[in-house]
Coordinates of C-alpha atoms in Angstrom, one line a residue:
Chain A
M1 CA 192.7 274.0 -108.7
D2 CA 189.8 273.8 -110.7
V3 CA 186.3 274.2 -109.4
R4 CA 185.4 270.2 -109.8
T5 CA 188.7 269.3 -108.0
A6 CA 188.5 272.1 -105.1
L7 CA 184.6 270.3 -104.7
L8 CA 186.2 266.7 -104.4
E9 CA 188.7 268.0 -101.6
A10 CA 186.3 270.0 -100.1
A11 CA 183.8 266.9 -100.1
M12 CA 186.9 264.6 -98.8
T13 CA 187.5 266.8 -95.8
A14 CA 184.0 267.3 -94.7
F15 CA 183.2 263.8 -95.2
A16 CA 186.2 263.1 -92.8
E17 CA 184.6 265.5 -90.1
A18 CA 181.4 264.3 -90.0
G19 CA 180.5 262.0 -92.7
T20 CA 178.2 261.7 -95.3
R21 CA 175.7 262.6 -93.0
G22 CA 177.6 265.9 -91.6
A23 CA 178.9 266.7 -95.0
T24 CA 176.1 269.0 -96.1
T25 CA 176.8 270.6 -99.7
R26 CA 176.7 274.6 -97.8
R27 CA 179.8 273.3 -95.7
I28 CA 181.4 271.5 -98.9
A29 CA 180.6 274.5 -101.1
E30 CA 181.8 277.5 -98.3
A31 CA 184.9 275.0 -97.7
A32 CA 185.7 274.8 -101.4
G33 CA 184.6 278.8 -102.2
V34 CA 182.0 278.5 -104.5
N35 CA 178.3 279.0 -103.8
E36 CA 175.9 275.9 -103.9
V37 CA 174.3 276.9 -107.3
T38 CA 178.1 276.1 -108.6
L39 CA 178.0 272.6 -106.9
F40 CA 175.0 271.4 -108.3
R41 CA 176.1 272.2 -111.5
H42 CA 178.9 269.9 -111.2
F43 CA 177.3 266.9 -109.1
R44 CA 173.4 266.5 -109.3
T45 CA 173.7 265.2 -105.6
K46 CA 175.7 265.5 -102.6
H47 CA 175.7 261.6 -102.8
E48 CA 177.0 261.7 -106.5
L49 CA 179.5 264.6 -105.3
I50 CA 180.7 262.4 -102.0
R51 CA 181.1 258.9 -104.0
A52 CA 183.2 260.8 -106.8
A53 CA 185.6 262.2 -104.2
L54 CA 185.7 258.8 -102.5
E55 CA 186.6 257.3 -106.0
R56 CA 189.3 260.1 -106.4
F57 CA 190.3 259.6 -103.2
V58 CA 190.7 255.6 -103.5
E59 CA 192.2 256.0 -107.0
R60 CA 195.3 258.2 -105.5
L61 CA 196.0 255.9 -103.1
E62 CA 199.6 254.8 -103.3
R63 CA 200.2 251.3 -102.7
Q64 CA 203.2 250.3 -101.6
P65 CA 205.2 247.3 -103.6
L66 CA 206.5 244.2 -102.2
P67 CA 209.4 242.2 -104.3
D68 CA 208.1 239.6 -106.5
R69 CA 211.1 237.7 -105.2
P70 CA 211.6 237.9 -101.4
A71 CA 214.6 238.2 -99.9
D72 CA 214.7 239.4 -96.4
P73 CA 211.4 239.0 -95.3
R74 CA 211.9 241.0 -92.0
A75 CA 213.2 244.2 -93.6
E76 CA 210.8 243.9 -96.5
L77 CA 207.4 243.8 -94.3
L78 CA 208.5 246.3 -91.9
Q79 CA 209.1 248.8 -94.9
W80 CA 206.0 248.0 -96.2
A81 CA 204.2 247.4 -92.6
R82 CA 205.9 251.5 -92.3
A83 CA 204.5 252.7 -95.4
H84 CA 201.0 251.6 -94.9
Y85 CA 200.6 252.3 -91.3
R86 CA 201.6 256.2 -92.3
M87 CA 199.0 256.2 -94.9
L88 CA 196.3 254.5 -92.2
H89 CA 197.2 257.1 -89.1
R90 CA 197.0 260.2 -91.9
H91 CA 193.4 259.2 -93.1
R92 CA 192.0 257.8 -89.9
A93 CA 189.5 260.2 -89.4
L94 CA 188.5 259.6 -93.0
I95 CA 188.5 255.7 -92.9
R96 CA 186.6 255.5 -89.7
K97 CA 183.8 257.6 -91.2
V98 CA 183.9 255.1 -94.7
M99 CA 183.4 251.9 -92.0
S100 CA 180.9 253.4 -89.9
E101 CA 178.7 254.1 -93.3
R102 CA 178.2 250.7 -93.6
E103 CA 174.4 251.0 -92.4
E104 CA 173.2 253.9 -94.0
Y105 CA 175.2 254.2 -96.8
P106 CA 176.5 250.8 -98.4
A107 CA 177.8 252.6 -101.5
H108 CA 179.9 254.8 -99.9
C109 CA 181.7 252.6 -97.8
A110 CA 182.1 249.7 -100.1
V111 CA 183.7 252.3 -102.6
G112 CA 186.4 253.3 -99.4
L113 CA 187.0 249.5 -98.9
R114 CA 188.0 248.7 -102.0
A115 CA 191.5 250.0 -101.6
S116 CA 191.8 248.0 -98.1
T117 CA 190.9 244.7 -100.2
A118 CA 193.3 245.3 -102.6
I119 CA 195.8 246.0 -100.0
A120 CA 195.4 242.8 -98.5
A121 CA 195.2 241.0 -101.6
D122 CA 198.7 242.3 -102.1
L123 CA 200.4 240.9 -98.7
T124 CA 198.4 237.8 -98.8
A125 CA 200.4 237.2 -102.4
Y126 CA 203.2 238.0 -101.2
L127 CA 202.9 235.9 -98.0
A128 CA 202.3 233.1 -100.3
R129 CA 205.6 233.9 -102.2
L130 CA 207.4 233.4 -99.0
R131 CA 206.2 230.1 -98.4
R132 CA 206.9 229.4 -102.1
D133 CA 210.1 230.0 -101.6
G134 CA 210.9 228.0 -98.7
L135 CA 211.2 231.5 -96.7
A136 CA 208.8 230.4 -94.2
A137 CA 207.3 227.4 -92.5
P138 CA 206.1 225.4 -95.2
D139 CA 202.4 224.7 -93.1
G140 CA 200.8 225.3 -90.0
W141 CA 199.2 229.2 -91.3
D142 CA 197.4 230.5 -93.8
E143 CA 198.5 233.4 -95.9
R144 CA 195.1 235.1 -95.7
A145 CA 194.9 234.9 -91.9
A146 CA 198.2 236.1 -91.5
A147 CA 197.7 239.0 -93.9
S148 CA 194.6 239.7 -91.6
M149 CA 196.7 239.5 -89.0
L150 CA 199.4 242.0 -89.3
L151 CA 196.9 244.5 -91.0
G152 CA 194.4 244.3 -88.4
A153 CA 197.2 245.0 -86.0
L154 CA 198.2 247.8 -87.8
F155 CA 194.6 249.2 -88.8
S156 CA 193.6 248.9 -85.1
D157 CA 196.4 250.7 -83.7
A158 CA 196.1 253.7 -86.3
M159 CA 192.2 253.9 -85.8
G160 CA 192.3 253.3 -82.0
R161 CA 195.6 255.0 -80.7
D162 CA 194.5 258.6 -80.8
T163 CA 191.2 257.5 -79.3
M164 CA 192.5 254.5 -76.2
P165 CA 195.8 256.1 -75.6
E166 CA 196.1 254.0 -73.0
R167 CA 196.0 250.7 -74.6
Y168 CA 199.7 251.6 -76.6
S169 CA 202.4 252.7 -74.2
Y170 CA 204.6 251.9 -77.1
S171 CA 205.4 254.6 -80.1
Q172 CA 204.3 254.2 -83.2
R173 CA 207.7 253.2 -84.6
E174 CA 208.2 250.4 -81.9
A175 CA 204.7 249.2 -82.8
V176 CA 204.6 248.2 -86.2
E177 CA 208.2 247.0 -85.6
R178 CA 206.7 244.4 -83.0
Y179 CA 203.7 243.5 -85.0
V180 CA 206.0 242.7 -87.4
D181 CA 208.2 240.8 -85.4
L182 CA 205.0 238.8 -84.3
L183 CA 204.3 237.7 -87.6
V184 CA 207.7 236.9 -88.7
R185 CA 208.0 234.9 -85.4
A186 CA 204.3 233.5 -86.1
I187 CA 205.1 232.1 -90.0
A188 CA 208.9 231.5 -88.8
A189 CA 210.0 233.7 -92.1
R190 CA 213.6 233.8 -92.7
P191 CA 215.9 235.7 -95.0
R192 CA 216.8 233.8 -98.2
A193 CA 220.1 232.1 -98.1
R194 CA 222.8 234.1 -100.0
R195 CA 224.2 232.6 -102.7
R196 CA 227.8 231.9 -102.9
E197 CA 230.2 234.7 -104.1
R198 CA 231.8 233.5 -107.4
G199 CA 235.1 232.1 -106.3
S200 CA 234.4 231.0 -102.7
T201 CA 235.0 227.9 -101.6
P202 CA 232.1 225.5 -100.9
S203 CA 231.6 224.8 -97.5
Chain B
M1 CA 160.5 247.7 -69.3
D2 CA 160.3 251.3 -67.6
V3 CA 160.3 254.2 -70.2
R4 CA 163.5 255.5 -69.4
T5 CA 165.2 251.8 -70.0
A6 CA 162.7 252.2 -73.1
L7 CA 164.6 255.5 -74.2
L8 CA 168.0 254.0 -73.7
E9 CA 167.4 250.8 -75.7
A10 CA 165.9 252.7 -78.4
A11 CA 168.7 255.4 -78.3
M12 CA 171.4 252.4 -78.8
T13 CA 169.8 251.0 -81.7
A14 CA 169.3 254.7 -83.3
F15 CA 173.1 255.1 -82.3
A16 CA 174.3 251.8 -84.3
E17 CA 172.3 252.8 -87.5
A18 CA 172.5 256.4 -87.6
G19 CA 175.3 257.7 -85.1
T20 CA 174.4 260.6 -83.2
R21 CA 173.9 263.1 -85.8
G22 CA 171.2 260.3 -87.3
A23 CA 169.7 259.2 -84.0
T24 CA 167.8 262.2 -83.8
T25 CA 165.3 262.5 -80.8
R26 CA 161.9 261.9 -82.8
R27 CA 163.3 258.8 -84.0
I28 CA 164.2 257.9 -80.6
A29 CA 160.8 258.8 -79.3
E30 CA 159.2 257.0 -81.7
A31 CA 161.1 253.3 -81.4
A32 CA 160.3 253.7 -77.6
G33 CA 156.8 254.5 -78.1
V34 CA 156.7 257.8 -76.3
N35 CA 156.5 261.2 -77.7
E36 CA 159.2 263.9 -77.3
V37 CA 158.0 265.7 -74.7
T38 CA 158.4 262.8 -72.7
L39 CA 162.1 262.1 -73.8
F40 CA 162.9 265.5 -72.6
R41 CA 161.4 264.9 -69.3
H42 CA 164.1 261.8 -68.7
F43 CA 166.8 263.6 -70.5
R44 CA 167.7 267.3 -71.1
T45 CA 169.4 266.8 -74.4
K46 CA 170.2 264.3 -77.2
H47 CA 173.3 264.2 -76.2
E48 CA 172.6 263.5 -72.4
L49 CA 170.6 260.3 -73.3
I50 CA 172.9 259.3 -75.7
R51 CA 175.8 259.0 -73.4
A52 CA 173.7 257.8 -70.8
A53 CA 172.6 254.9 -73.0
L54 CA 176.6 254.3 -74.1
E55 CA 176.9 254.0 -70.3
R56 CA 174.6 251.7 -69.4
F57 CA 175.7 249.8 -73.0
V58 CA 179.3 249.5 -71.6
E59 CA 178.5 248.6 -68.5
R60 CA 176.3 245.5 -69.1
L61 CA 178.8 244.1 -71.4
E62 CA 179.8 240.7 -70.2
R63 CA 184.0 240.3 -70.1
Q64 CA 184.9 236.8 -70.4
P65 CA 187.5 235.7 -67.8
L66 CA 191.3 234.7 -68.4
P67 CA 192.7 231.8 -65.9
D68 CA 195.0 233.4 -63.2
R69 CA 196.8 230.2 -63.3
P70 CA 196.9 229.3 -67.2
A71 CA 197.1 225.6 -68.0
D72 CA 196.2 225.0 -71.5
P73 CA 197.1 228.8 -73.7
R74 CA 196.0 227.6 -76.6
A75 CA 192.5 226.3 -75.8
E76 CA 192.5 229.2 -73.1
L77 CA 193.1 232.0 -75.5
L78 CA 190.7 230.0 -78.0
Q79 CA 187.3 230.3 -75.9
W80 CA 188.3 233.5 -75.2
A81 CA 188.8 235.0 -78.5
R82 CA 185.6 232.9 -79.4
A83 CA 183.5 234.9 -76.8
H84 CA 185.1 238.2 -77.5
Y85 CA 184.6 237.9 -81.6
R86 CA 181.2 237.4 -81.4
M87 CA 180.5 240.2 -78.7
L88 CA 182.5 242.2 -81.6
H89 CA 180.2 240.8 -84.2
R90 CA 177.2 241.4 -82.5
H91 CA 177.5 244.9 -82.2
R92 CA 179.7 245.9 -85.1
A93 CA 177.4 248.8 -86.1
L94 CA 177.4 250.4 -82.9
I95 CA 181.2 249.9 -82.3
R96 CA 181.8 251.6 -86.2
K97 CA 179.5 254.5 -84.7
V98 CA 181.6 254.9 -82.1
M99 CA 184.9 254.6 -83.8
S100 CA 183.6 257.4 -86.0
E101 CA 182.5 259.8 -83.4
R102 CA 185.9 260.5 -82.4
E103 CA 185.9 263.9 -84.6
E104 CA 182.5 264.9 -83.7
Y105 CA 181.6 263.9 -80.1
P106 CA 184.4 262.7 -78.8
A107 CA 182.5 262.2 -75.4
H108 CA 180.5 259.5 -77.0
C109 CA 183.8 257.7 -78.5
A110 CA 185.6 257.5 -75.1
V111 CA 182.9 256.2 -73.3
G112 CA 182.2 253.3 -75.8
L113 CA 185.6 252.7 -76.3
R114 CA 186.7 252.1 -72.5
A115 CA 185.2 248.5 -72.6
S116 CA 187.8 248.4 -75.5
T117 CA 190.6 249.4 -73.1
A118 CA 189.6 247.0 -70.1
I119 CA 189.3 244.1 -72.7
A120 CA 192.9 244.9 -73.8
A121 CA 194.3 245.1 -70.5
D122 CA 192.7 241.5 -69.3
L123 CA 194.5 240.0 -72.6
T124 CA 197.6 241.7 -72.1
A125 CA 198.0 240.7 -68.3
Y126 CA 197.0 237.2 -69.2
L127 CA 199.9 236.9 -71.9
A128 CA 202.1 238.4 -69.1
R129 CA 200.9 235.3 -67.3
L130 CA 201.8 232.9 -69.5
R131 CA 205.4 234.5 -70.0
R132 CA 205.7 234.7 -65.9
D133 CA 204.4 230.6 -65.9
G134 CA 207.1 229.9 -68.6
L135 CA 204.6 228.5 -70.6
A136 CA 205.4 231.4 -73.6
A137 CA 209.2 232.0 -74.8
P138 CA 210.9 234.2 -72.1
D139 CA 211.6 237.2 -74.2
G140 CA 211.6 238.3 -77.7
W141 CA 207.7 239.5 -77.8
D142 CA 206.0 242.0 -76.0
E143 CA 202.5 241.6 -74.4
R144 CA 200.9 244.8 -75.2
A145 CA 201.9 244.2 -78.5
A146 CA 200.9 240.7 -78.6
A147 CA 197.5 241.8 -77.2
S148 CA 197.0 244.5 -80.0
M149 CA 197.9 242.0 -82.9
L150 CA 195.3 239.4 -81.5
L151 CA 192.2 242.0 -80.5
G152 CA 193.4 243.5 -84.1
A153 CA 192.8 240.9 -85.9
L154 CA 189.5 239.4 -84.5
F155 CA 188.3 243.6 -84.4
S156 CA 189.2 243.7 -88.1
D157 CA 187.3 240.4 -88.8
A158 CA 184.5 241.3 -87.5
M159 CA 184.3 244.6 -88.6
G160 CA 185.1 244.2 -91.7
R161 CA 183.9 241.0 -92.8
D162 CA 180.0 242.3 -93.9
T163 CA 181.9 245.4 -95.8
M164 CA 184.8 243.3 -97.5
P165 CA 183.4 239.9 -97.6
E166 CA 186.1 239.0 -100.6
R167 CA 189.2 239.6 -98.0
Y168 CA 187.4 236.7 -96.1
S169 CA 187.4 233.6 -97.5
Y170 CA 187.4 231.3 -94.5
S171 CA 184.5 231.3 -91.9
Q172 CA 184.6 233.2 -88.6
R173 CA 185.1 229.7 -86.8
E174 CA 188.1 229.2 -88.7
A175 CA 188.9 232.9 -88.7
V176 CA 189.2 232.9 -84.7
E177 CA 191.2 229.4 -85.0
R178 CA 193.9 230.9 -87.1
Y179 CA 194.3 234.2 -85.5
V180 CA 195.0 232.4 -82.1
D181 CA 197.2 229.9 -83.7
L182 CA 199.4 232.8 -85.2
L183 CA 199.5 234.2 -81.9
V184 CA 200.3 231.1 -79.8
R185 CA 203.1 230.4 -82.8
A186 CA 204.3 234.1 -82.4
I187 CA 204.9 233.7 -78.6
A188 CA 206.1 230.4 -78.5
A189 CA 202.9 229.5 -76.1
R190 CA 202.6 225.5 -74.8
P191 CA 200.1 223.7 -72.1
R192 CA 201.5 224.0 -68.7
A193 CA 203.6 220.1 -68.2
R194 CA 201.3 218.0 -66.3
R195 CA 202.4 217.1 -62.7
R196 CA 203.4 213.7 -62.1
E197 CA 200.1 211.4 -60.7
R198 CA 200.5 210.4 -57.1
G199 CA 202.4 207.1 -57.1
S200 CA 203.8 207.3 -60.7
T201 CA 207.6 206.6 -60.7
P202 CA 210.4 210.3 -61.9
S203 CA 211.3 209.2 -64.8

């Protein structure tokens, strides 16, 4: 790992533990195994370093795809939600810090939350495709609100489970399935009718 | 306002802006209009002060009641959700800080989130009453997960709306109604059948 990458990774670790305020250049340099002079040769300020580290973090996040042509909404949503939940839970400390930077370091907050906005757009578009393809109720619900509902449940669970264990008596695995099932019921999502096999008799 | 109260309120304001790390005793004392010596006469350490301020904050939060005998789930949930959303939104900076303290100041995090646990328990118990009274689907859903779903949507919206405006194209007022409607659909909640008026003919 080159020095720049080591600094970026050390910055993200320190940020996840202590936010921008607590992620001192001394702490970051030590964790990266370099001295502060070296750090300042690569990044002019701590803020520049943290910002670059957040940009890199967001760019490298893998986004789980959702099918262009939905076939089995419950299964597709469940697979997607499991991957999204894993990502949220893995990075929960970092995400909590990003959120809390809104007042003091809005630029850091904005970079970090770019990923969240893109993920919400993916899910919203998929839910709109379910409606378009007749795989969900034609009206009475809004795809943005429905996406926010599932994302909100996954997010709160992933962020809150370690801080409020009393609230979560079911496992993470059960949780994701229950949230997806509630959404499936709320929008009356159903699988695509299978096309008739060639040679089968029309019923 | 006595000095102690002034210090507790100044501590919450500083904490909401800058977290435990940024809420220095100097900043708190200045905001309360006293000097640091006076602050330390009331509280031995900054942590003791912030902890006491969080305890006071949580104790003073008003919890919106939910009816013991539900009659109109949608209306009751909507009224409750509006009040809960207002509270979350008003205190969003403070709540974001509470969440982000998990790694460095778990005791502060735990105090702050006690309110959240109590609120989730209220909503969970209400949803269980809907089921008990036949005002929601008898099975296929879990009241804790359903409560988490609505709470998660309200929470994420209230916390994220100012940091990710692109995600929220609908107003806060519309948002709460849409989340409640999605939950109502998910659990098939319906109003209690009206009792026959005295003197009416049985149908």
